[in-house]
mmCIF file of C-alpha atoms and ligand atoms in Angstrom:
data_model
loop_
_atom_site.group_PDB
_atom_site.id
_atom_site.type_symbol
_atom_site.label_atom_id
_atom_site.label_comp_id
_atom_site.label_asym_id
_atom_site.label_seq_id
_atom_site.Cartn_x
_atom_site.Cartn_y
_atom_site.Cartn_z
ATOM 1 C CA UNK A 1 -13.668 22.022 -9.610
ATOM 2 C CA UNK A 2 -11.960 19.169 -11.421
ATOM 3 C CA UNK A 3 -9.238 17.258 -9.625
ATOM 4 C CA UNK A 4 -7.194 14.514 -11.283
ATOM 5 C CA UNK A 5 -5.478 11.674 -9.445
ATOM 6 C CA UNK A 6 -2.375 10.054 -10.897
ATOM 7 C CA UNK A 7 -1.154 6.785 -9.465
ATOM 8 C CA UNK A 8 2.092 5.999 -11.257
ATOM 9 C CA UNK A 9 3.389 2.521 -10.467
ATOM 10 C CA UNK A 10 6.673 1.081 -11.690
ATOM 11 C CA UNK A 11 5.069 -0.177 -14.938
ATOM 12 C CA UNK A 12 1.515 1.156 -14.824
ATOM 13 C CA UNK A 13 -0.289 4.471 -14.539
ATOM 14 C CA UNK A 14 -3.823 4.948 -13.270
ATOM 15 C CA UNK A 15 -5.591 8.215 -14.001
ATOM 16 C CA UNK A 16 -8.906 9.348 -12.577
ATOM 17 C CA UNK A 17 -10.644 12.681 -12.950
ATOM 18 C CA UNK A 18 -13.158 13.753 -10.297
ATOM 19 C CA UNK A 19 -15.726 16.559 -10.177
ATOM 20 C CA UNK A 20 -15.450 18.020 -6.693
ATOM 21 C CA UNK A 21 -17.140 18.262 -4.307
ATOM 22 C CA UNK A 22 -19.199 15.115 -4.653
ATOM 23 C CA UNK A 23 -16.397 13.019 -6.161
ATOM 24 C CA UNK A 24 -18.219 12.151 -9.369
ATOM 25 C CA UNK A 25 -15.793 10.247 -11.607
ATOM 26 C CA UNK A 26 -15.592 12.014 -14.958
ATOM 27 C CA UNK A 27 -12.864 9.904 -16.491
ATOM 28 C CA UNK A 28 -10.839 6.833 -15.624
ATOM 29 C CA UNK A 29 -7.885 5.446 -17.587
ATOM 30 C CA UNK A 30 -5.233 2.802 -17.057
ATOM 31 C CA UNK A 31 -1.938 2.502 -18.949
ATOM 32 C CA UNK A 32 -0.027 -0.730 -18.392
ATOM 33 C CA UNK A 33 3.282 -2.361 -19.410
ATOM 34 C CA UNK A 34 5.159 0.959 -19.344
ATOM 35 C CA UNK A 35 8.796 0.469 -20.325
ATOM 36 C CA UNK A 36 8.418 -3.269 -20.834
ATOM 37 C CA UNK A 37 9.946 -4.949 -23.902
ATOM 38 C CA UNK A 38 7.639 -4.696 -26.964
ATOM 39 C CA UNK A 39 5.403 -2.159 -25.211
ATOM 40 C CA UNK A 40 4.436 0.900 -27.320
ATOM 41 C CA UNK A 41 4.754 3.057 -24.157
ATOM 42 C CA UNK A 42 8.424 3.623 -23.314
ATOM 43 C CA UNK A 43 8.108 5.762 -20.167
ATOM 44 C CA UNK A 44 5.740 7.676 -17.905
ATOM 45 C CA UNK A 45 5.930 10.775 -20.109
ATOM 46 C CA UNK A 46 4.515 8.794 -23.012
ATOM 47 C CA UNK A 47 1.974 7.212 -20.674
ATOM 48 C CA UNK A 48 0.622 10.629 -19.691
ATOM 49 C CA UNK A 49 0.794 11.775 -23.336
ATOM 50 C CA UNK A 50 -1.359 8.788 -24.270
ATOM 51 C CA UNK A 51 -4.166 9.821 -21.875
ATOM 52 C CA UNK A 52 -7.151 11.601 -23.403
ATOM 53 C CA UNK A 53 -6.829 14.560 -21.088
ATOM 54 C CA UNK A 54 -7.000 18.298 -21.510
ATOM 55 C CA UNK A 55 -4.901 19.609 -18.618
ATOM 56 C CA UNK A 56 -6.175 23.142 -19.292
ATOM 57 C CA UNK A 57 -9.525 22.006 -17.875
ATOM 58 C CA UNK A 58 -8.104 20.541 -14.666
ATOM 59 C CA UNK A 59 -7.812 22.576 -11.449
ATOM 60 C CA UNK A 60 -5.458 20.369 -9.422
ATOM 61 C CA UNK A 61 -3.621 17.051 -9.624
ATOM 62 C CA UNK A 62 -3.031 14.649 -6.738
ATOM 63 C CA UNK A 63 -0.227 12.126 -6.968
ATOM 64 C CA UNK A 64 0.171 8.945 -5.013
ATOM 65 C CA UNK A 65 3.772 8.903 -3.799
ATOM 66 C CA UNK A 66 4.910 5.636 -2.291
ATOM 67 C CA UNK A 67 7.619 6.715 0.120
ATOM 68 C CA UNK A 68 7.521 9.828 2.242
ATOM 69 C CA UNK A 69 10.181 8.640 4.684
ATOM 70 C CA UNK A 70 10.153 10.386 8.064
ATOM 71 C CA UNK A 71 9.817 13.801 6.440
ATOM 72 C CA UNK A 72 6.241 13.641 5.202
ATOM 73 C CA UNK A 73 3.620 12.918 7.837
ATOM 74 C CA UNK A 74 0.690 14.201 5.763
ATOM 75 C CA UNK A 75 -0.161 15.234 2.211
ATOM 76 C CA UNK A 76 1.593 18.355 0.884
ATOM 77 C CA UNK A 77 1.443 20.893 -1.907
ATOM 78 C CA UNK A 78 4.271 20.085 -4.305
ATOM 79 C CA UNK A 79 7.058 22.624 -4.790
ATOM 80 C CA UNK A 80 10.760 22.358 -5.659
ATOM 81 C CA UNK A 81 11.696 21.495 -2.088
ATOM 82 C CA UNK A 82 9.136 18.672 -1.953
ATOM 83 C CA UNK A 83 10.372 17.310 -5.284
ATOM 84 C CA UNK A 84 13.941 17.328 -3.995
ATOM 85 C CA UNK A 85 12.881 15.520 -0.806
ATOM 86 C CA UNK A 86 11.010 12.832 -2.783
ATOM 87 C CA UNK A 87 14.148 12.455 -4.918
ATOM 88 C CA UNK A 88 16.284 12.001 -1.812
ATOM 89 C CA UNK A 89 13.980 9.165 -0.740
ATOM 90 C CA UNK A 90 14.587 7.168 -3.950
ATOM 91 C CA UNK A 91 17.038 4.756 -2.234
ATOM 92 C CA UNK A 92 14.176 3.700 0.066
ATOM 93 C CA UNK A 93 11.763 3.075 -2.835
ATOM 94 C CA UNK A 94 13.896 2.586 -5.969
ATOM 95 C CA UNK A 95 11.076 1.322 -8.198
ATOM 96 C CA UNK A 96 8.269 3.601 -7.107
ATOM 97 C CA UNK A 97 9.468 7.079 -6.162
ATOM 98 C CA UNK A 98 11.147 7.666 -9.579
ATOM 99 C CA UNK A 99 7.878 6.760 -11.326
ATOM 100 C CA UNK A 100 5.937 9.086 -9.013
ATOM 101 C CA UNK A 101 8.420 11.918 -9.663
ATOM 102 C CA UNK A 102 8.191 11.362 -13.379
ATOM 103 C CA UNK A 103 4.409 11.799 -13.170
ATOM 104 C CA UNK A 104 4.819 15.044 -11.233
ATOM 105 C CA UNK A 105 7.369 16.425 -13.714
ATOM 106 C CA UNK A 106 5.286 15.596 -16.773
ATOM 107 C CA UNK A 107 2.268 17.435 -15.344
ATOM 108 C CA UNK A 108 4.516 20.393 -14.423
ATOM 109 C CA UNK A 109 5.649 20.547 -18.024
ATOM 110 C CA UNK A 110 2.175 20.211 -19.533
ATOM 111 C CA UNK A 111 0.381 22.485 -17.071
ATOM 112 C CA UNK A 112 2.903 24.528 -15.078
ATOM 113 C CA UNK A 113 0.306 26.578 -13.229
ATOM 114 C CA UNK A 114 -1.958 23.969 -11.676
ATOM 115 C CA UNK A 115 -1.335 22.987 -8.063
ATOM 116 C CA UNK A 116 -0.090 19.447 -7.520
ATOM 117 C CA UNK A 117 -0.407 17.565 -4.264
ATOM 118 C CA UNK A 118 1.629 14.586 -3.046
ATOM 119 C CA UNK A 119 -0.244 11.953 -1.016
ATOM 120 C CA UNK A 120 2.144 9.495 0.609
ATOM 121 C CA UNK A 121 1.566 5.776 1.178
ATOM 122 C CA UNK A 122 3.616 5.963 4.352
ATOM 123 C CA UNK A 123 2.103 9.083 5.943
ATOM 124 C CA UNK A 124 -0.850 7.392 7.688
ATOM 125 C CA UNK A 125 1.668 5.340 9.701
ATOM 126 C CA UNK A 126 3.567 8.416 10.931
ATOM 127 C CA UNK A 127 1.718 7.934 14.238
ATOM 128 C CA UNK A 128 3.557 4.688 15.033
ATOM 129 C CA UNK A 129 5.509 4.913 18.268
ATOM 130 C CA UNK A 130 9.144 3.918 18.496
ATOM 131 C CA UNK A 131 8.370 0.532 20.025
ATOM 132 C CA UNK A 132 6.402 -0.245 16.877
ATOM 133 C CA UNK A 133 8.763 1.172 14.268
ATOM 134 C CA UNK A 134 12.322 0.568 15.509
ATOM 135 C CA UNK A 135 13.763 -2.862 14.634
ATOM 136 C CA UNK A 136 15.838 -4.667 17.266
ATOM 137 C CA UNK A 137 19.018 -4.008 15.280
ATOM 138 C CA UNK A 138 21.988 -1.841 16.305
ATOM 139 C CA UNK A 139 20.250 1.470 17.040
ATOM 140 C CA UNK A 140 22.630 3.426 14.807
ATOM 141 C CA UNK A 141 21.144 1.657 11.775
ATOM 142 C CA UNK A 142 17.995 3.610 12.521
ATOM 143 C CA UNK A 143 19.762 6.856 13.384
ATOM 144 C CA UNK A 144 22.305 6.883 10.563
ATOM 145 C CA UNK A 145 20.528 4.935 7.846
ATOM 146 C CA UNK A 146 16.806 5.424 8.631
ATOM 147 C CA UNK A 147 16.270 1.657 8.785
ATOM 148 C CA UNK A 148 12.888 1.385 10.505
ATOM 149 C CA UNK A 149 9.319 0.291 9.876
ATOM 150 C CA UNK A 150 7.545 2.811 7.634
ATOM 151 C CA UNK A 151 4.443 0.861 6.618
ATOM 152 C CA UNK A 152 2.614 1.260 3.307
ATOM 153 C CA UNK A 153 -0.941 1.122 1.855
ATOM 154 C CA UNK A 154 -1.569 4.159 4.088
ATOM 155 C CA UNK A 155 -4.175 5.774 1.825
ATOM 156 C CA UNK A 156 -6.146 2.527 1.795
ATOM 157 C CA UNK A 157 -5.985 1.999 5.578
ATOM 158 C CA UNK A 158 -6.961 5.663 6.094
ATOM 159 C CA UNK A 159 -9.950 5.293 3.758
ATOM 160 C CA UNK A 160 -11.030 2.057 5.469
ATOM 161 C CA UNK A 161 -10.873 3.824 8.842
ATOM 162 C CA UNK A 162 -13.169 6.638 7.653
ATOM 163 C CA UNK A 163 -15.681 4.196 6.171
ATOM 164 C CA UNK A 164 -15.559 1.818 9.131
ATOM 165 C CA UNK A 165 -16.211 4.673 11.557
ATOM 166 C CA UNK A 166 -19.322 5.604 9.531
ATOM 167 C CA UNK A 167 -20.557 2.000 9.496
ATOM 168 C CA UNK A 168 -19.860 1.513 13.191
ATOM 169 C CA UNK A 169 -21.448 4.906 13.964
ATOM 170 C CA UNK A 170 -18.396 5.991 15.917
ATOM 171 C CA UNK A 171 -16.209 9.056 15.798
ATOM 172 C CA UNK A 172 -12.962 8.347 13.945
ATOM 173 C CA UNK A 173 -10.978 9.228 17.075
ATOM 174 C CA UNK A 174 -12.900 6.597 19.074
ATOM 175 C CA UNK A 175 -12.534 3.835 16.490
ATOM 176 C CA UNK A 176 -10.376 0.763 17.217
ATOM 177 C CA UNK A 177 -10.080 -1.627 14.293
ATOM 178 C CA UNK A 178 -7.800 -4.021 12.500
ATOM 179 C CA UNK A 179 -7.785 -3.272 8.771
ATOM 180 C CA UNK A 180 -6.701 -5.945 6.302
ATOM 181 C CA UNK A 181 -5.834 -4.714 2.823
ATOM 182 C CA UNK A 182 -5.597 -8.026 0.957
ATOM 183 C CA UNK A 183 -4.714 -7.499 -2.690
ATOM 184 C CA UNK A 184 -1.721 -8.719 -4.637
ATOM 185 C CA UNK A 185 0.225 -6.702 -2.092
ATOM 186 C CA UNK A 186 -1.239 -7.159 1.378
ATOM 187 C CA UNK A 187 -0.912 -5.497 4.746
ATOM 188 C CA UNK A 188 -2.608 -5.374 8.131
ATOM 189 C CA UNK A 189 -2.947 -2.288 10.291
ATOM 190 C CA UNK A 190 -3.824 -1.897 13.968
ATOM 191 C CA UNK A 191 -5.743 1.356 14.393
ATOM 192 C CA UNK A 192 -6.210 2.654 17.933
ATOM 193 C CA UNK A 193 -8.392 5.686 18.569
ATOM 194 C CA UNK A 194 -8.296 6.513 14.867
ATOM 195 C CA UNK A 195 -4.514 6.337 14.535
ATOM 196 C CA UNK A 196 -2.254 3.725 12.987
ATOM 197 C CA UNK A 197 -0.329 2.182 15.869
ATOM 198 C CA UNK A 198 1.165 -0.854 14.122
ATOM 199 C CA UNK A 199 1.297 -2.257 10.628
ATOM 200 C CA UNK A 200 2.688 -5.361 8.970
ATOM 201 C CA UNK A 201 4.701 -3.885 6.094
ATOM 202 C CA UNK A 202 8.021 -2.545 7.261
ATOM 203 C CA UNK A 203 11.141 -0.924 5.855
ATOM 204 C CA UNK A 204 9.810 -2.064 2.478
ATOM 205 C CA UNK A 205 6.494 -3.595 1.381
ATOM 206 C CA UNK A 206 8.073 -7.058 1.630
ATOM 207 C CA UNK A 207 7.442 -7.676 5.334
ATOM 208 C CA UNK A 208 4.337 -9.147 6.897
ATOM 209 C CA UNK A 209 1.509 -11.076 5.286
ATOM 210 C CA UNK A 210 1.825 -13.734 2.579
ATOM 211 C CA UNK A 211 1.184 -11.868 -0.686
ATOM 212 C CA UNK A 212 0.655 -12.726 -4.345
ATOM 213 C CA UNK A 213 4.351 -12.995 -5.130
ATOM 214 C CA UNK A 214 6.051 -11.704 -1.937
ATOM 215 C CA UNK A 215 7.059 -13.909 0.947
ATOM 216 C CA UNK A 216 6.140 -11.581 3.806
ATOM 217 C CA UNK A 217 7.844 -12.539 7.083
ATOM 218 C CA UNK A 218 10.685 -15.049 6.921
ATOM 219 C CA UNK A 219 13.653 -15.818 9.148
ATOM 220 C CA UNK A 220 16.292 -13.294 7.961
ATOM 221 C CA UNK A 221 18.955 -16.006 8.300
ATOM 222 C CA UNK A 222 17.442 -17.684 5.225
ATOM 223 C CA UNK A 223 18.861 -14.812 3.167
ATOM 224 C CA UNK A 224 22.376 -15.397 4.517
ATOM 225 C CA UNK A 225 22.005 -19.102 3.841
ATOM 226 C CA UNK A 226 20.902 -18.475 0.263
ATOM 227 C CA UNK A 227 23.851 -16.135 -0.245
ATOM 228 C CA UNK A 228 26.567 -18.218 1.365
ATOM 229 C CA UNK A 229 25.588 -21.880 1.144
ATOM 230 C CA UNK A 230 23.642 -21.777 -2.106
ATOM 231 C CA UNK A 231 25.633 -18.932 -3.783
ATOM 232 C CA UNK A 232 22.509 -17.037 -4.788
ATOM 233 C CA UNK A 233 23.318 -13.416 -5.738
ATOM 234 C CA UNK A 234 21.612 -10.477 -3.958
ATOM 235 C CA UNK A 235 19.575 -9.467 -7.020
ATOM 236 C CA UNK A 236 18.390 -13.062 -7.394
ATOM 237 C CA UNK A 237 17.405 -13.164 -3.720
ATOM 238 C CA UNK A 238 15.485 -9.939 -4.260
ATOM 239 C CA UNK A 239 13.649 -11.538 -7.200
ATOM 240 C CA UNK A 240 12.916 -14.700 -5.194
ATOM 241 C CA UNK A 241 11.480 -12.782 -2.238
ATOM 242 C CA UNK A 242 9.525 -10.163 -4.200
ATOM 243 C CA UNK A 243 8.518 -11.889 -7.415
ATOM 244 C CA UNK A 244 8.685 -15.665 -6.987
ATOM 245 C CA UNK A 245 7.427 -16.245 -3.441
ATOM 246 C CA UNK A 246 4.077 -15.865 -1.705
ATOM 247 C CA UNK A 247 1.149 -17.693 -3.271
ATOM 248 C CA UNK A 248 2.975 -17.948 -6.606
ATOM 249 C CA UNK A 249 5.983 -19.633 -5.017
ATOM 250 C CA UNK A 250 3.817 -22.015 -3.018
ATOM 251 C CA UNK A 251 1.408 -23.198 -5.698
ATOM 252 C CA UNK A 252 2.450 -21.744 -9.066
ATOM 253 C CA UNK A 253 -0.076 -18.917 -9.313
ATOM 254 C CA UNK A 254 -1.053 -15.794 -7.438
ATOM 255 C CA UNK A 255 -4.669 -15.363 -8.508
ATOM 256 C CA UNK A 256 -6.714 -16.326 -5.445
ATOM 257 C CA UNK A 257 -9.815 -16.878 -7.569
ATOM 258 C CA UNK A 258 -8.022 -19.605 -9.517
ATOM 259 C CA UNK A 259 -6.270 -21.065 -6.465
ATOM 260 C CA UNK A 260 -9.610 -21.411 -4.661
ATOM 261 C CA UNK A 261 -11.054 -23.406 -7.534
ATOM 262 C CA UNK A 262 -8.197 -25.924 -7.514
ATOM 263 C CA UNK A 263 -8.448 -29.174 -5.575
ATOM 264 C CA UNK A 264 -4.748 -30.071 -5.244
ATOM 265 C CA UNK A 265 -2.687 -30.054 -2.034
ATOM 266 C CA UNK A 266 -0.342 -27.238 -3.117
ATOM 267 C CA UNK A 267 -3.270 -24.862 -3.671
ATOM 268 C CA UNK A 268 -4.843 -25.734 -0.321
ATOM 269 C CA UNK A 269 -1.517 -25.377 1.509
ATOM 270 C CA UNK A 270 -0.858 -21.960 -0.087
ATOM 271 C CA UNK A 271 -4.218 -20.621 1.128
ATOM 272 C CA UNK A 272 -3.786 -22.244 4.559
ATOM 273 C CA UNK A 273 -0.410 -20.529 4.998
ATOM 274 C CA UNK A 274 -1.843 -17.179 3.919
ATOM 275 C CA UNK A 275 -4.815 -17.527 6.294
ATOM 276 C CA UNK A 276 -2.596 -18.603 9.214
ATOM 277 C CA UNK A 277 -0.388 -15.530 8.738
ATOM 278 C CA UNK A 278 -3.400 -13.199 8.696
ATOM 279 C CA UNK A 279 -4.693 -14.826 11.896
ATOM 280 C CA UNK A 280 -1.319 -14.407 13.611
ATOM 281 C CA UNK A 281 -1.323 -10.682 12.849
ATOM 282 C CA UNK A 282 -4.922 -10.311 14.027
ATOM 283 C CA UNK A 283 -4.011 -12.078 17.265
ATOM 284 C CA UNK A 284 -1.011 -9.832 17.837
ATOM 285 C CA UNK A 285 -2.971 -6.679 17.035
ATOM 286 C CA UNK A 286 -5.850 -7.649 19.341
ATOM 287 C CA UNK A 287 -3.346 -7.614 22.195
ATOM 288 C CA UNK A 288 -1.823 -4.320 21.021
ATOM 289 C CA UNK A 289 -5.254 -2.668 20.722
ATOM 290 C CA UNK A 290 -6.983 -4.283 23.729
ATOM 291 C CA UNK A 291 -10.379 -3.136 22.376
ATOM 292 C CA UNK A 292 -11.323 -4.142 18.832
ATOM 293 C CA UNK A 293 -14.571 -2.793 17.351
ATOM 294 C CA UNK A 294 -14.198 -4.740 14.102
ATOM 295 C CA UNK A 295 -11.914 -6.465 11.668
ATOM 296 C CA UNK A 296 -12.126 -4.849 8.229
ATOM 297 C CA UNK A 297 -11.527 -6.905 5.085
ATOM 298 C CA UNK A 298 -10.573 -5.096 1.896
ATOM 299 C CA UNK A 299 -8.522 -5.336 -1.328
ATOM 300 C CA UNK A 300 -9.365 -7.730 -4.170
ATOM 301 C CA UNK A 301 -9.163 -10.781 -1.901
ATOM 302 C CA UNK A 302 -10.723 -9.247 1.216
ATOM 303 C CA UNK A 303 -13.615 -7.786 -0.767
ATOM 304 C CA UNK A 304 -14.375 -10.778 -2.965
ATOM 305 C CA UNK A 305 -13.244 -13.981 -1.328
ATOM 306 C CA UNK A 306 -15.803 -15.233 1.180
ATOM 307 C CA UNK A 307 -13.649 -18.367 1.396
ATOM 308 C CA UNK A 308 -10.653 -16.444 2.779
ATOM 309 C CA UNK A 309 -12.776 -14.255 5.071
ATOM 310 C CA UNK A 310 -14.530 -17.289 6.549
ATOM 311 C CA UNK A 311 -11.288 -19.221 6.920
ATOM 312 C CA UNK A 312 -9.722 -16.297 8.802
ATOM 313 C CA UNK A 313 -12.716 -15.755 11.094
ATOM 314 C CA UNK A 314 -13.322 -19.470 11.723
ATOM 315 C CA UNK A 315 -11.648 -19.352 15.113
ATOM 316 C CA UNK A 316 -12.877 -19.508 18.699
ATOM 317 C CA UNK A 317 -11.074 -16.313 19.725
ATOM 318 C CA UNK A 318 -12.501 -14.353 16.788
ATOM 319 C CA UNK A 319 -16.096 -15.568 16.913
ATOM 320 C CA UNK A 320 -17.370 -12.604 18.929
ATOM 321 C CA UNK A 321 -15.601 -9.981 16.874
ATOM 322 C CA UNK A 322 -17.483 -8.147 14.180
ATOM 323 C CA UNK A 323 -16.037 -8.459 10.686
ATOM 324 C CA UNK A 324 -16.929 -6.038 7.941
ATOM 325 C CA UNK A 325 -16.128 -5.812 4.251
ATOM 326 C CA UNK A 326 -15.311 -2.422 2.743
ATOM 327 C CA UNK A 327 -14.359 -1.781 -0.848
ATOM 328 C CA UNK A 328 -11.259 0.363 -0.699
ATOM 329 C CA UNK A 329 -10.900 3.452 -2.878
ATOM 330 C CA UNK A 330 -7.406 4.884 -2.787
ATOM 331 C CA UNK A 331 -8.118 7.428 -5.535
ATOM 332 C CA UNK A 332 -11.110 8.810 -3.620
ATOM 333 C CA UNK A 333 -8.989 9.104 -0.474
ATOM 334 C CA UNK A 334 -6.291 10.913 -2.492
ATOM 335 C CA UNK A 335 -8.746 13.382 -4.034
ATOM 336 C CA UNK A 336 -10.258 14.120 -0.606
ATOM 337 C CA UNK A 337 -6.788 14.739 0.821
ATOM 338 C CA UNK A 338 -6.040 17.062 -2.117
ATOM 339 C CA UNK A 339 -9.038 19.188 -1.185
ATOM 340 C CA UNK A 340 -7.892 19.335 2.445
ATOM 341 C CA UNK A 341 -4.451 20.565 1.336
ATOM 342 C CA UNK A 342 -5.934 23.114 -1.068
ATOM 343 C CA UNK A 343 -8.249 24.455 1.662
ATOM 344 C CA UNK A 344 -5.215 25.195 3.809
HETATM 345 P P1 LIG B 401 -3.623 -5.184 -6.515
HETATM 346 O O1 LIG B 401 -2.823 -5.224 -5.262
HETATM 347 O O2 LIG B 401 -2.851 -5.617 -7.723
HETATM 348 O O3 LIG B 401 -4.433 -3.912 -6.697
HETATM 349 P P2 LIG B 401 -6.235 -6.392 -6.066
HETATM 350 O O4 LIG B 401 -6.628 -5.598 -4.878
HETATM 351 O O5 LIG B 401 -6.958 -6.162 -7.352
HETATM 352 O O6 LIG B 401 -4.673 -6.367 -6.319
HETATM 353 O O7 LIG B 401 -6.419 -7.946 -5.658
HETATM 354 C C1 LIG B 401 -6.033 -8.968 -6.508
HETATM 355 C C2 LIG B 401 -6.392 -10.293 -5.853
HETATM 356 O O8 LIG B 401 -7.808 -10.358 -5.595
HETATM 357 C C3 LIG B 401 -6.059 -11.503 -6.713
HETATM 358 O O9 LIG B 401 -5.463 -12.521 -5.937
HETATM 359 C C4 LIG B 401 -7.437 -11.950 -7.189
HETATM 360 O O10 LIG B 401 -7.470 -13.322 -7.459
HETATM 361 C C5 LIG B 401 -8.276 -11.628 -5.980
HETATM 362 N N1 LIG B 401 -9.693 -11.630 -6.342
HETATM 363 C C6 LIG B 401 -10.351 -10.777 -7.149
HETATM 364 N N2 LIG B 401 -11.652 -11.165 -7.293
HETATM 365 C C7 LIG B 401 -11.804 -12.309 -6.566
HETATM 366 C C8 LIG B 401 -12.895 -13.197 -6.303
HETATM 367 N N3 LIG B 401 -14.098 -12.990 -6.818
HETATM 368 N N4 LIG B 401 -12.661 -14.254 -5.489
HETATM 369 C C9 LIG B 401 -11.443 -14.469 -4.957
HETATM 370 N N5 LIG B 401 -10.386 -13.674 -5.161
HETATM 371 C C10 LIG B 401 -10.544 -12.610 -5.951
#
């Protein structure tokens, strides 16, 4: 059978078609700059229209959906109720869930009879216990407003777990690892006995590690200070934290390849801060896990930058811990989850 995977981001759309079983890639397309000024592609409908795809020859479509909230703890077959629930979660993921929904609706229109499956970025972290996901805020903010840690990059961490278990020759349910997905967005995950038990991204993907353009952890009082003392507006603070911080804010660019090749102090400091943050999370997760079989590096930086991997592991505490590099494949994880859902 042929299963397509659609990963609709806020301004991009990745499409991959797999022959299953076996996961042979039959087709792979990327549409970028959707809805941006001067772009020929105005929206996700046009993006899907622009693909060279005959939906009549596809048996199922899997969609990456960023936010599944507390409702979705695994992948599901899409129906009207699921669509409504994803819509209700838009306030928690205002840029991503609408794009994901758009993708689902376009396929419904073009091929109303093929099953569609939603695979959520948050679902892998549904196993977090309360002590890991509740913030130390007034408890009613969790109860009434669902403010809690959700965690993201779940399909990647889940894929890394499967591959690491194979490499380590362990059963998934006996595997204890720290996975580091280090791309432009970056997150760490503590996996105990094959289950996510803590992760660095939180209520949104802003928390945690230093990323390409996101700050990761900061003192929340900085936001109040920006607002009150410096009169920075909330939407400007949002842009600072999400788009102008991280490596870009520290040294003027977010491409680790380029930053590594620079010799200036700002570039070195940016990488030092990123490495220190990764080490702090590893340290915390080693205590949470107690047993660590390996640290897994992945994402564009984790897979390709020996400099960053060595800088992270160059530490007395870490010298006896195995580190492994695994190329992540979120689309492959999504297509495998689609088959699981269809089997049921
Ligand atoms: P995204 O989150 O956008 O999918 P990627 O996983 O592709 O991001 O990772 C992008 C990051 O990987 C960039 O910082 C890029 O510089 C870095 N990267 C890619 N190749 C290399 C390399 N050979 N050496 C160092 N960094 C690299």
